[in-house]
Amino acid sequence: MDILDRLSEYRAREEQLRWEGTFRDYLDIVRAKPHVAQSAHSRIYQMIASAGVQTDEQGRKHYKFFEREIFGLDSAIERLVEEYFHSAARRLDVRKRILLLMGPVSGGKSTIVTMLKRGLEQFSRTEEGELYGIKGCPMHEEPLHLIPPELRSDFEHEFGIKIEGTLCPACRLRVQDEYNNRVEEVPVERVLLSEDDRVGIGTFSPSDPKSQDIADLTGSIDFSTISEYGSESDPRAYRFDGELNKANRGLMEFQEMLKCDEKFLWHLLSLTQEGNFKAGRFALISADEMIIAHTNEAEYRAFIANKKNEALQSRIIVMPIPYNLRISEEVRIYEKLVRQSDLRDVHIAPHALRTAAIFSVLTRLRDSKKQGMDLVKKMRLYDGETVEGFKEKDIEELRQEAPDEGMSGIDPRYVINRISSALIRRDTPCINALDVLRALKDGLDQHPSITKEDRERLLNFIAVARKEYDDMAKKEVQKAFVYSYEESARTLFENYLDNVEAYCNWQKLKDPITGEEIDPDEKLMRSIEEQIGISENAKKAFREEILIRMSTYARRGRKFEYHSHERLREAIEKKLFADLKDVVKITTSTKTPDVQQLKKINEVTKQLIEEHGYCPICANELLRYTGSLLNR
Ligand SMILES: Nc1ncnc2c1ncn2[C@@H]1O[C@H](COP(=O)(O)OP(=O)(O)OP(=O)(O)O)[C@@H](O)[C@H]1O
Ligand SMILES: [Mg+2]
Ligand SMILES: [Zn+2]
Ligand SMILES: [Zn+2]
């Protein structure tokens, strides 16, 4: 479709959303759709909830609203939604507190706030999220404020809606002067929230404390009209255009809140506590908005250490936003950042981001006191892999053991910056895992918050990530060498099971070709079992365990497959690789391949490119690298 058509379509849609009427008409709307009069906090919760909530087997909630942009923070998000957004939507006391997101740099705090802002703009354009305001009010305030306090209990009785807040000074004057208190005639319009238009969404960012004026928050005297109206307390001589005024009905982001001068914070106190704030020479001004601030841990510690801040402290709800601790989610974060960066057109070799993710996640983990646990195992468990000797329950215990895990470590943006700098140094349009590791290593010297001791630790993590990559690389090449890897693994597995079954039941097998009865193939079974160190003495127990597992699966109507049993899967893979090893080794490392080897190399390269996401450059590099690995 033509962009011009799109434009006019868009305009028509926005036009359709517009509505204007009188307060009388508005009351009809409220009667039919009471939700239009809900509080900002409640609307924000509705927005999050209406995007969808999934409850998993453990009873944990996953909020779709955040899923598109925020990865791996499910439990932090769950806590944030339940303990703040949901409670604030229902109860008053939580709403009276400022929400403070606390977390390490580049951990997604701003992203969360931005999602809420953009989300609200959208939501106010839907039927579920629609809201109305007094037309011409500088704060687009709730029209129900027009109902005089004396009549509010009647209204509540009739409509079942509680009215909070009073008319702003500007509207109060207008209602008297222009409408002679006939409030039913006051014009009302639908409000479409928009940060660009300064409607219902604001950002306050402290600048130099000496020059910054409280007016930025609460509006200011309009010196051009003050002589006309003669008094500073005439609302017509005042501009209600501070960030708190403009963010009414929605949310205000308070950047660097704890760096801010105290006098700004005291305004917030009254606002959050009483739902109003003081501006100029006016009575308190009602405001209905959520205030979200963010900070890092060090700043927060310094803030609470200061006795003077005690009163403020009790009016803040702190929600930790830690780094993600799951490798696979970390990869998704990088993929997102790559799409947004100058790396978009570069080929990033398979496993490169994963290798970087292994490094970053390791830097964020805390050592555990658990018997037999180490950081690599912990990392695997967190990522949902099965680790021998540990269960789902252990993950919960690990988390409890280190509640502040994820509040430090390497941040995602740093990794992306390092990858970018790797690109500058290479003249190929492709970056592989080794390039990434090298760039990360070189960058350690430049990272501002890395001490000498840290450096040792981090270098060690780079070595671990390298080792993990080596395994992935070898596996990948070997897989590419087997024409159809899955197929071969399955065949070998089925074959093993047939033999185990016959062995345990003292039966014979039928030769598939001759139909002769034959003994179970002991040599085959042992060659697989030996891969995972099962001794001659332990083999019987292992085989019986497999058989029991098979029948359990059969009873439940599930298919027992080669990846159903972790150790058996490992054994099957190792066996396949062992059979292949020599071929791979010779083929990938020979300097002068013969015709046969050349053919195989081409085949494998083709396989890597077509099936595994490599480009010719990184496919070649992978083969050369694994060749050298296998010959060590
Ligand atoms: N868990 C995550 N899921 C998705 N993206 C993330 C995550 N953590 C960080 N990012 C991405 O990393 C970048 C930096 O995050 P963001 O700016 O939101 O962090 P911040 O916590 O506000 O950092 P700062 O303290 O430096 O202001 C963003 O592009 C963000 O989308
Ligand atoms: Mg930020
Ligand atoms: Zn008003
Ligand atoms: Zn490539």
Coordinates of C-alpha atoms in Angstrom, one line a residue, residues 147-524:
I147 CA -19.0 17.2 41.2
P148 CA -19.0 19.3 44.4
P149 CA -17.8 17.6 47.5
E150 CA -21.2 17.8 49.1
L151 CA -22.8 15.7 46.4
R152 CA -20.1 13.1 46.1
S153 CA -21.6 10.6 48.4
D154 CA -24.8 10.7 46.4
F155 CA -22.8 10.2 43.3
E156 CA -20.9 7.3 44.7
H157 CA -24.2 5.8 45.8
E158 CA -25.7 6.1 42.3
F159 CA -22.6 5.2 40.2
G160 CA -20.6 3.0 42.5
I161 CA -17.5 5.1 41.8
K162 CA -15.4 6.9 44.3
I163 CA -14.2 10.3 43.3
E164 CA -10.8 11.4 44.4
G165 CA -9.3 14.8 44.0
T166 CA -10.6 18.3 43.5
L167 CA -10.8 20.7 40.6
C168 CA -7.5 22.4 39.6
P169 CA -7.4 26.2 40.2
A170 CA -7.8 26.9 36.5
C171 CA -10.9 24.9 36.1
R172 CA -12.3 26.1 39.4
L173 CA -12.1 29.6 38.1
R174 CA -13.6 28.8 34.7
V175 CA -16.5 26.9 36.2
Q176 CA -17.4 29.9 38.2
D177 CA -16.7 32.6 35.6
E178 CA -17.7 31.0 32.4
Y179 CA -20.3 28.4 33.4
N180 CA -21.7 30.1 36.5
N181 CA -21.3 26.7 38.3
R182 CA -23.5 24.9 35.8
V183 CA -21.0 22.1 35.7
E184 CA -23.2 19.8 33.5
E185 CA -22.4 22.2 30.6
V186 CA -18.6 22.1 31.0
P187 CA -17.0 20.6 27.9
V188 CA -15.4 17.2 28.2
E189 CA -13.2 15.4 25.6
R190 CA -11.5 12.0 25.2
V191 CA -7.9 12.1 26.2
L192 CA -5.3 10.4 24.1
L193 CA -2.1 10.0 26.1
S194 CA 1.1 11.1 24.4
E195 CA 4.5 12.0 25.7
D196 CA 5.3 14.1 22.6
D197 CA 2.1 16.1 23.2
R198 CA 2.8 16.3 26.9
V199 CA -0.4 14.6 27.7
G200 CA -0.4 12.2 30.7
I201 CA 3.2 11.1 30.2
G202 CA 6.2 13.0 31.4
T203 CA 9.9 12.7 32.2
F204 CA 11.7 14.6 34.8
S205 CA 15.4 14.7 34.7
P206 CA 17.4 16.7 37.2
S207 CA 19.9 19.1 35.7
D208 CA 22.3 21.4 37.6
P209 CA 20.8 21.7 41.1
K210 CA 21.7 25.4 41.3
S211 CA 19.9 26.4 38.1
Q212 CA 17.0 23.9 38.2
D213 CA 13.8 25.4 39.2
I214 CA 10.9 23.7 41.0
A215 CA 8.8 25.1 38.2
D216 CA 10.0 22.2 36.0
L217 CA 7.9 20.0 38.2
T218 CA 5.0 22.2 39.3
G219 CA 4.6 24.9 36.7
S220 CA 5.3 28.6 37.1
I221 CA 4.0 32.1 37.2
D222 CA 3.3 33.5 33.8
F223 CA 5.0 36.9 33.9
S224 CA 3.5 38.0 30.6
T225 CA 0.0 37.9 32.0
I226 CA 0.5 38.7 35.6
S227 CA 0.0 42.5 35.1
E228 CA -3.2 41.7 33.3
Y229 CA -4.7 39.7 36.2
G230 CA -3.0 41.6 38.9
S231 CA -2.2 38.8 41.3
E232 CA 0.1 35.9 41.5
S233 CA -2.7 33.8 43.0
D234 CA -4.9 34.2 39.9
P235 CA -4.8 30.9 38.1
R236 CA -4.8 32.7 34.7
A237 CA -1.5 34.2 35.6
Y238 CA 0.0 30.7 36.2
R239 CA 1.2 28.1 33.8
F240 CA 0.3 24.6 35.0
D241 CA 2.9 23.1 32.7
G242 CA 5.3 21.4 35.1
E243 CA 6.1 17.8 34.5
L244 CA 3.8 16.8 37.4
N245 CA 0.9 18.7 35.9
K246 CA 1.4 17.3 32.4
A247 CA 1.8 13.7 33.6
N248 CA -1.5 13.8 35.3
R249 CA -3.7 10.7 34.4
G250 CA -0.7 8.6 33.4
L251 CA 2.9 8.3 34.6
M252 CA 5.9 10.3 35.2
E253 CA 9.4 9.0 34.9
F254 CA 11.8 10.5 37.5
Q255 CA 15.3 10.0 36.2
E256 CA 18.2 10.1 38.6
M257 CA 15.8 10.6 41.4
L258 CA 18.3 10.1 44.2
K259 CA 20.7 12.6 42.6
C260 CA 18.0 15.2 42.8
D261 CA 17.9 18.1 45.2
E262 CA 15.8 17.3 48.3
K263 CA 13.3 20.1 47.7
F264 CA 12.2 18.3 44.6
L265 CA 11.7 15.1 46.6
W266 CA 9.6 16.7 49.2
H267 CA 7.1 17.7 46.6
L268 CA 6.8 14.2 45.5
L269 CA 6.2 13.1 49.1
S270 CA 3.1 15.2 49.4
L271 CA 2.0 14.1 45.9
T272 CA 2.3 10.4 46.5
Q273 CA 1.1 10.6 50.1
E274 CA -1.9 12.9 49.7
G275 CA -2.5 12.7 46.0
N276 CA -1.8 16.4 45.6
F277 CA 1.1 18.9 45.4
K278 CA 1.7 22.5 46.1
A279 CA 2.3 25.0 43.4
G280 CA 2.5 28.7 43.5
R281 CA 0.0 30.4 45.7
F282 CA -2.7 27.9 45.2
A283 CA -4.5 25.4 47.3
L284 CA -3.1 21.9 46.9
I285 CA -3.4 20.5 43.4
S286 CA -4.8 17.0 42.9
A287 CA -2.8 14.7 40.7
D288 CA -3.5 11.1 39.6
E289 CA -0.3 9.7 38.3
M290 CA 2.2 6.9 38.9
I291 CA 5.7 8.0 39.6
I292 CA 8.5 5.7 38.5
A293 CA 12.1 6.3 39.3
H294 CA 15.2 4.3 38.8
T295 CA 18.6 4.0 40.4
N296 CA 21.6 1.7 40.9
E297 CA 22.4 -0.2 44.1
A298 CA 25.3 2.0 45.2
E299 CA 23.3 5.2 44.9
Y300 CA 20.4 3.6 46.8
R301 CA 22.7 2.4 49.6
A302 CA 24.1 5.9 50.0
F303 CA 20.6 7.3 50.0
I304 CA 19.3 5.1 52.8
A305 CA 22.5 5.5 54.8
N306 CA 21.6 9.2 55.1
K307 CA 19.3 9.7 58.2
K308 CA 17.8 12.8 56.7
N309 CA 16.1 10.6 54.1
E310 CA 14.2 8.4 56.5
A311 CA 10.8 9.9 55.8
L312 CA 11.3 9.7 52.1
Q313 CA 12.5 6.2 52.3
S314 CA 9.3 4.9 53.9
R315 CA 7.4 6.3 50.9
I316 CA 9.3 4.5 48.3
I317 CA 8.8 1.0 47.1
V318 CA 12.0 -0.5 45.8
M319 CA 11.8 -3.2 43.2
P320 CA 15.1 -4.9 42.2
I321 CA 15.7 -5.3 38.5
P322 CA 18.7 -7.7 38.3
Y323 CA 20.5 -8.9 35.2
N324 CA 19.1 -11.9 33.5
L325 CA 20.8 -15.2 34.5
R326 CA 19.8 -17.5 31.7
I327 CA 22.1 -18.0 28.7
S328 CA 19.4 -18.5 26.2
E329 CA 17.6 -15.4 27.2
E330 CA 20.9 -13.5 27.2
V331 CA 21.3 -14.5 23.6
R332 CA 17.9 -13.0 22.8
I333 CA 18.9 -9.8 24.4
Y334 CA 22.0 -9.6 22.2
E335 CA 20.0 -10.5 19.2
K336 CA 17.7 -7.6 19.9
L337 CA 20.6 -5.2 20.5
V338 CA 22.4 -6.4 17.4
R339 CA 19.3 -5.6 15.3
Q340 CA 19.3 -2.1 16.7
S341 CA 23.0 -1.5 16.1
D342 CA 25.5 -1.1 13.3
L343 CA 26.0 -4.9 13.5
R344 CA 22.8 -5.5 11.7
D345 CA 24.5 -6.3 8.4
V346 CA 27.3 -8.3 9.7
H347 CA 27.2 -12.1 9.8
I348 CA 27.5 -13.3 13.3
A349 CA 28.6 -16.9 13.3
P350 CA 26.5 -19.5 15.1
H351 CA 27.4 -19.9 18.8
A352 CA 29.2 -16.5 18.9
L353 CA 26.5 -14.8 20.9
R354 CA 26.0 -17.9 23.0
T355 CA 29.7 -18.0 23.9
A356 CA 29.5 -14.3 24.9
A357 CA 26.4 -15.0 26.9
I358 CA 28.1 -17.8 28.8
F359 CA 30.8 -15.4 29.8
S360 CA 28.4 -12.7 30.9
V361 CA 26.1 -15.0 32.9
L362 CA 29.1 -16.5 34.7
T363 CA 30.2 -13.0 35.8
R364 CA 26.8 -12.5 37.4
L365 CA 26.6 -15.7 39.4
R366 CA 27.5 -16.2 43.0
D367 CA 29.4 -19.2 44.3
S368 CA 27.2 -21.7 46.0
K369 CA 27.9 -23.7 49.2
K370 CA 25.9 -26.6 47.9
Q371 CA 27.8 -29.9 47.7
G372 CA 29.1 -30.7 44.2
M373 CA 27.9 -27.4 42.8
D374 CA 30.0 -25.1 40.7
L375 CA 29.3 -22.0 38.6
V376 CA 29.1 -23.9 35.3
K377 CA 26.6 -26.4 36.7
K378 CA 24.6 -23.5 38.2
M379 CA 24.6 -21.7 34.9
R380 CA 23.3 -24.9 33.2
L381 CA 20.6 -25.5 35.8
Y382 CA 19.4 -21.9 35.5
D383 CA 19.2 -22.3 31.8
G384 CA 16.9 -25.3 32.2
E385 CA 19.4 -28.0 31.3
T386 CA 19.5 -31.1 33.3
V387 CA 22.6 -31.5 35.5
E388 CA 23.3 -34.8 37.0
G389 CA 22.6 -35.0 40.8
F390 CA 20.4 -31.9 40.9
K391 CA 16.7 -31.3 40.5
E392 CA 14.2 -28.5 40.0
K393 CA 14.0 -28.0 43.7
D394 CA 17.7 -27.2 43.9
I395 CA 17.3 -24.2 41.6
E396 CA 14.9 -22.7 44.1
E397 CA 17.4 -23.3 46.9
L398 CA 20.2 -21.8 44.9
R399 CA 18.2 -18.7 44.3
Q400 CA 17.4 -18.4 48.0
E401 CA 21.0 -18.9 48.9
A402 CA 22.0 -15.8 46.8
P403 CA 19.1 -13.3 46.8
D404 CA 21.1 -10.5 45.4
E405 CA 22.5 -12.6 42.5
G406 CA 22.4 -10.7 39.2
M407 CA 22.9 -7.3 40.8
S408 CA 26.4 -7.1 39.4
G409 CA 28.5 -8.5 36.6
I410 CA 29.0 -7.7 32.9
D411 CA 26.1 -5.9 31.3
P412 CA 24.6 -6.7 27.9
R413 CA 25.4 -3.3 26.3
Y414 CA 29.1 -3.8 27.1
V415 CA 29.1 -7.1 25.2
I416 CA 27.5 -5.5 22.2
N417 CA 30.0 -2.7 22.2
R418 CA 32.9 -5.1 22.4
I419 CA 31.5 -7.1 19.4
S420 CA 31.2 -3.8 17.5
S421 CA 34.8 -3.0 18.2
A422 CA 35.8 -6.5 17.1
L423 CA 34.2 -5.7 13.8
I424 CA 36.3 -2.6 13.3
R425 CA 39.4 -4.6 13.6
R426 CA 38.5 -7.4 11.3
D427 CA 38.2 -6.8 7.6
T428 CA 35.6 -9.6 7.0
P429 CA 31.9 -9.1 7.2
C430 CA 31.7 -12.0 9.7
I431 CA 32.4 -12.4 13.4
N432 CA 32.9 -15.7 15.1
A433 CA 32.9 -16.8 18.8
L434 CA 36.7 -16.5 19.0
D435 CA 36.6 -12.9 17.8
V436 CA 34.0 -12.2 20.4
L437 CA 36.0 -13.7 23.2
R438 CA 39.2 -11.9 22.1
A439 CA 37.3 -8.6 22.1
L440 CA 35.8 -9.2 25.5
K441 CA 39.2 -10.1 26.8
D442 CA 40.9 -7.0 25.4
G443 CA 38.1 -4.9 26.8
L444 CA 38.6 -5.9 30.4
D445 CA 41.4 -3.4 30.7
Q446 CA 39.2 -0.6 29.6
H447 CA 36.1 -1.4 31.6
P448 CA 35.7 1.3 34.3
S449 CA 34.5 -0.9 37.1
I450 CA 36.9 -3.8 36.8
T451 CA 39.6 -4.1 39.5
K452 CA 42.8 -6.2 39.2
E453 CA 41.3 -9.0 41.3
D454 CA 38.1 -9.0 39.2
R455 CA 40.2 -9.3 36.1
E456 CA 41.7 -12.7 37.2
R457 CA 38.2 -14.0 37.8
L458 CA 36.9 -12.7 34.5
L459 CA 39.8 -14.1 32.5
N460 CA 39.0 -17.4 34.0
F461 CA 35.4 -17.1 32.8
I462 CA 36.6 -16.3 29.4
A463 CA 38.6 -19.5 29.5
V464 CA 35.4 -21.4 30.6
A465 CA 33.4 -19.9 27.8
R466 CA 36.1 -20.8 25.4
K467 CA 36.0 -24.4 26.5
E468 CA 32.3 -24.5 26.2
Y469 CA 32.6 -23.1 22.7
D470 CA 35.2 -25.8 21.8
D471 CA 32.7 -28.4 22.7
M472 CA 30.0 -26.8 20.7
A473 CA 32.3 -26.4 17.7
K474 CA 33.5 -30.0 17.8
K475 CA 29.9 -31.3 18.1
E476 CA 28.7 -29.1 15.3
V477 CA 31.4 -30.3 12.9
Q478 CA 30.9 -33.9 13.8
K479 CA 27.2 -33.5 13.3
A480 CA 27.7 -32.0 9.9
F481 CA 29.9 -35.0 9.0
V482 CA 27.1 -37.4 9.8
Y483 CA 24.7 -37.1 6.9
S484 CA 21.7 -37.2 9.1
Y485 CA 22.7 -36.9 12.7
E486 CA 19.4 -37.3 14.4
E487 CA 18.6 -40.3 12.2
S488 CA 21.9 -42.0 13.1
A489 CA 21.5 -41.3 16.8
R490 CA 18.0 -42.7 16.8
T491 CA 19.0 -45.9 14.9
L492 CA 21.8 -46.5 17.3
F493 CA 19.5 -45.9 20.3
E494 CA 16.8 -48.2 19.0
N495 CA 19.4 -50.8 18.4
Y496 CA 20.8 -50.5 21.9
L497 CA 17.3 -50.7 23.4
D498 CA 16.4 -53.9 21.5
N499 CA 19.6 -55.5 22.8
V500 CA 19.1 -54.3 26.4
E501 CA 15.5 -55.7 26.4
A502 CA 16.7 -59.1 25.1
Y503 CA 19.6 -59.1 27.6
C504 CA 17.4 -58.3 30.6
N505 CA 14.7 -60.8 29.7
W506 CA 17.1 -63.6 28.8
Q507 CA 15.8 -63.6 25.2
K508 CA 17.3 -63.8 21.8
L509 CA 17.0 -61.2 19.0
K510 CA 16.0 -61.9 15.4
D511 CA 18.5 -61.0 12.8
P512 CA 16.7 -58.5 10.6
I513 CA 18.0 -60.0 7.3
T514 CA 18.4 -63.7 7.8
G515 CA 15.7 -64.1 10.5
E516 CA 18.1 -66.2 12.5
E517 CA 17.9 -66.1 16.3
I518 CA 21.0 -64.4 17.7
D519 CA 22.4 -63.4 21.2
P520 CA 22.2 -59.8 22.3
D521 CA 25.2 -57.9 21.0
E522 CA 27.3 -57.4 24.0
K523 CA 30.0 -55.6 22.2
L524 CA 27.7 -53.0 20.9

